[in-house]
Amino acid sequence: MRSRLALGAVAGLAALGLALTGCSGAGSSSTTSGGAVDGKGKTLDVMIAANALYPTQQQKWFQDVSAQFQKKTGATVKFETFASANDELTKIQTSVLSGQGPDIYDLGTTFTPTAYSTGAFVKLTDDDWKKLGGRDRFVPATLGISGPDQKDEVGIPFLSRPFVMAYNKDLLAAAGIDKPATTWDGLLAQAKKLTTGGVHGMAIAYADGYDPWKFIWTMAMQQGNTILDAKSKKATIDDAAVKKAYQTYFGWLTSDKVVDPAAIGWKNAQAVAAFAQGKAAFLPMVSSSSQVSLDASPMAGKYAYAVMPTVPPGATKLPSDGKAAATIISGDNMVVAKYSKNQDLAFALINMLTSEDNQVAYTKTFGDLPTNAAAAKKIEEGNQLLTPILDAGTKAYGTPFTGAWGDTQLALVNVVVQSIPGLSSGGVSASDLQAKLKTAQDAAQAALNKSK
Amino acid sequence: MTETTLAAPRGAAAPGGPGAQDAPSGRPGRPARRRRLDTRNRPLWMLLPGGILMVVIILVPLVVAVVMSTLDLDQYTLQSWLQAPFIALGNYVEAVTSSPLLRSIGISVSFAAIASVITLPVGVAAALATQNRFRGRALVRSLFLIPYVLPAFVVGTLWRTMLQPGGVVDGMLGGLGVHPGLWLNGPLSYWTLIIVQIWTSWPFFYLLVVAGLQSVDPEVHEACAIDGATWWIKLRYVILPYLRGPILLALIIAFLHNINAFTLPFVLFGIPAPQDVDVLPVLTYTTSFQSFRFGLSAAMAICSLVLIAIPLFVYLRAVKLDSGEEEQR
């Protein structure tokens, strides 16, 4: 009953919160005089993901930001952290219902369309962008998932976490491979060559809750299939391109045998661990945050990153309607709540956080990459390891901007989850895969039909 | 509130007393009068704190959940949720006809029943085995409780690690020449869930049976010894009748507990769940927090509430907690 009633409890509490709203003082909105916002005595509330890799650094960063902001505007910043996207969603739900809560939310990029569809966040006008230091200060690709179109943007790119692949330099050199292939077929050929004894060509996390859809989406995009078309409200999962993507992804394990058979039970962290122990030559679909665990492993200094192939499986060059998607646009966006009484102050804070200096400092501490173009350039000059990741960031494409994406993503992963028994016993037949794609297609289409 | 006013709601305070209705201040029949005397100074106001809590944390959310289940409530309508389109039973129809709800109910009910029934003999045997004093009994008794006191999250992570493809369990069975296949996905995953749930929940049975055994009169044991009853006869015809109540209680509570298990399947199998272990709580959760169909999910929650209410009702009738009759026995 606990979990079942949790939702009800949330709503119930929210209703209570609604009743109690009257008790909280209604602060007058901050006034802008000239350029600087006066926030004396005010407190901004920011909801941000807890950083599991650097908890102490994050606490220090919170204090630094608050001190810096107080110097600038007189206002202090209070940070609240959440552990998972679901925690955040619950917080958004209650805040949206009660009309009070954090002023700023830090959202994962793929969650931005869902947040947008609640209509609870400020759509950025030209004037707002000016307060943020200008739309053109950001790396253009990072703006790709800020809104359905340029006029209706809610998300301000805060940090970028593009996906790339890591490779074992020693293994590649020993096999006489000078650099990773740029086509999926080429990569497979290299992986086959690198699979010997206990070492496999690739480490793939088939049981991860997120990784699989990113592979499928990337390979489908490269064949010109966007999975969803938000405009015509059509899902295109039940299609040859998507089928090809799944067959390639499954084939690595079943027919090509370049992946450890145990990988059908792996989460992303286990794939990273296998690579870190030198048991795999390529580790596709990791972000710069993998650097932390890899540098602490025997693999330190023996690996490098590369952009993942942008030529679809079965092709030697990008088809004319294909998109050279190297990664999804991944990272964090910041959004300002409509109910916030301190919107100008909120914009001033985000302006400060996305400034060149602050973005460079953030990258140096946490490893996530800047969305500020000048800062990105600066980072690129200083760090060779990160160059391919920044490069991938400029070749990033956004997932379809619709509230139906959450369900679609789930449906794409579900195809893999339900195929695992088949994968362990040799393979998934074409007809079986077709049936699963049909299920996913129906789920995605139903979600699209409901989308507004 | 004073005590005199509290004696007023006598209709409610005197359950099932047919003679108690029309009595302004006077003399009803004898039985009712006797009851009035002991009900007069009952400190009913003491129910107030608990009552208010019940209303706030159970009744209000329940009503909200019922309301939500009749709305087309999703991410698009969340902001002004009371204005979400009213679709009456639409969510229920969708839940039954085009969602995996019925399948999940089947999985949940059968899993809960099997796990409860298997834990019964295990718990009873453990309780009987530790009833007589022996050296190290206290240690054994505390060891028995370990699976039960471990948080479900820890249990899930532990078993998940052991049951991985190529993990410890596969390694051990492989050494014996047995290769059962995947534990955490596919048809076997259903039995994995049952095995792990049994592992973590049998001490509950054990606890209740131990408590039940305390109530067996020492004279009974003596009488058995004098009559020369064998251990089986003694167990079957003397001890077990004493344990009927605790065992029934444990069976029903274990069943409810199993059917509500969320953390264990969530941690063991992740989301989206493999279809063989897509239990009801996980399905409701996914519908709410992955698909953002809050209305549909509320309808599913209400359905499972009804499902849980059936054994709960049977239980309440069985122990007669709902009628107040137990006082008279």
mmCIF file of C-alpha atoms in Angstrom, chain A residues 7 52 56 71 81-82 92 120 128 142 145 161 165 182 186 197 214 224 226 283 291 329 335 340 355 374 426 430 440:
data_model
loop_
_atom_site.group_PDB
_atom_site.id
_atom_site.type_symbol
_atom_site.label_atom_id
_atom_site.label_comp_id
_atom_site.label_asym_id
_atom_site.label_seq_id
_atom_site.Cartn_x
_atom_site.Cartn_y
_atom_site.Cartn_z
ATOM 1 C CA LEU A 7 1.229 9.213 -5.216
ATOM 2 C CA ALA A 52 27.646 11.250 -6.065
ATOM 3 C CA THR A 56 32.394 17.328 -0.599
ATOM 4 C CA LYS A 71 28.741 39.892 -3.236
ATOM 5 C CA THR A 81 19.751 18.290 -3.783
ATOM 6 C CA PHE A 82 17.855 15.355 -5.175
ATOM 7 C CA ILE A 92 8.314 19.533 -9.198
ATOM 8 C CA ALA A 120 5.339 25.351 -15.077
ATOM 9 C CA ASP A 128 15.261 37.196 -20.556
ATOM 10 C CA THR A 142 23.725 22.610 -26.319
ATOM 11 C CA ILE A 145 16.940 20.670 -26.307
ATOM 12 C CA ARG A 161 27.983 15.677 -20.779
ATOM 13 C CA MET A 165 33.666 5.917 -26.457
ATOM 14 C CA THR A 182 34.346 6.116 -37.702
ATOM 15 C CA GLY A 186 34.500 -0.534 -39.141
ATOM 16 C CA GLY A 197 41.137 -15.024 -25.044
ATOM 17 C CA LYS A 214 20.898 5.778 -26.714
ATOM 18 C CA GLY A 224 17.446 9.247 -41.040
ATOM 19 C CA THR A 226 14.142 10.245 -35.700
ATOM 20 C CA LEU A 283 33.809 1.146 -24.204
ATOM 21 C CA GLN A 291 37.316 9.666 -16.218
ATOM 22 C CA ILE A 329 22.514 16.321 -26.302
ATOM 23 C CA VAL A 335 14.782 26.244 -15.743
ATOM 24 C CA SER A 340 8.997 32.191 -8.542
ATOM 25 C CA SER A 355 29.851 32.903 -17.266
ATOM 26 C CA ALA A 374 34.323 30.709 -24.671
ATOM 27 C CA GLY A 426 21.524 -17.622 -28.891
ATOM 28 C CA ALA A 430 13.521 -11.497 -36.782
ATOM 29 C CA ALA A 440 7.141 -0.369 -28.604
#
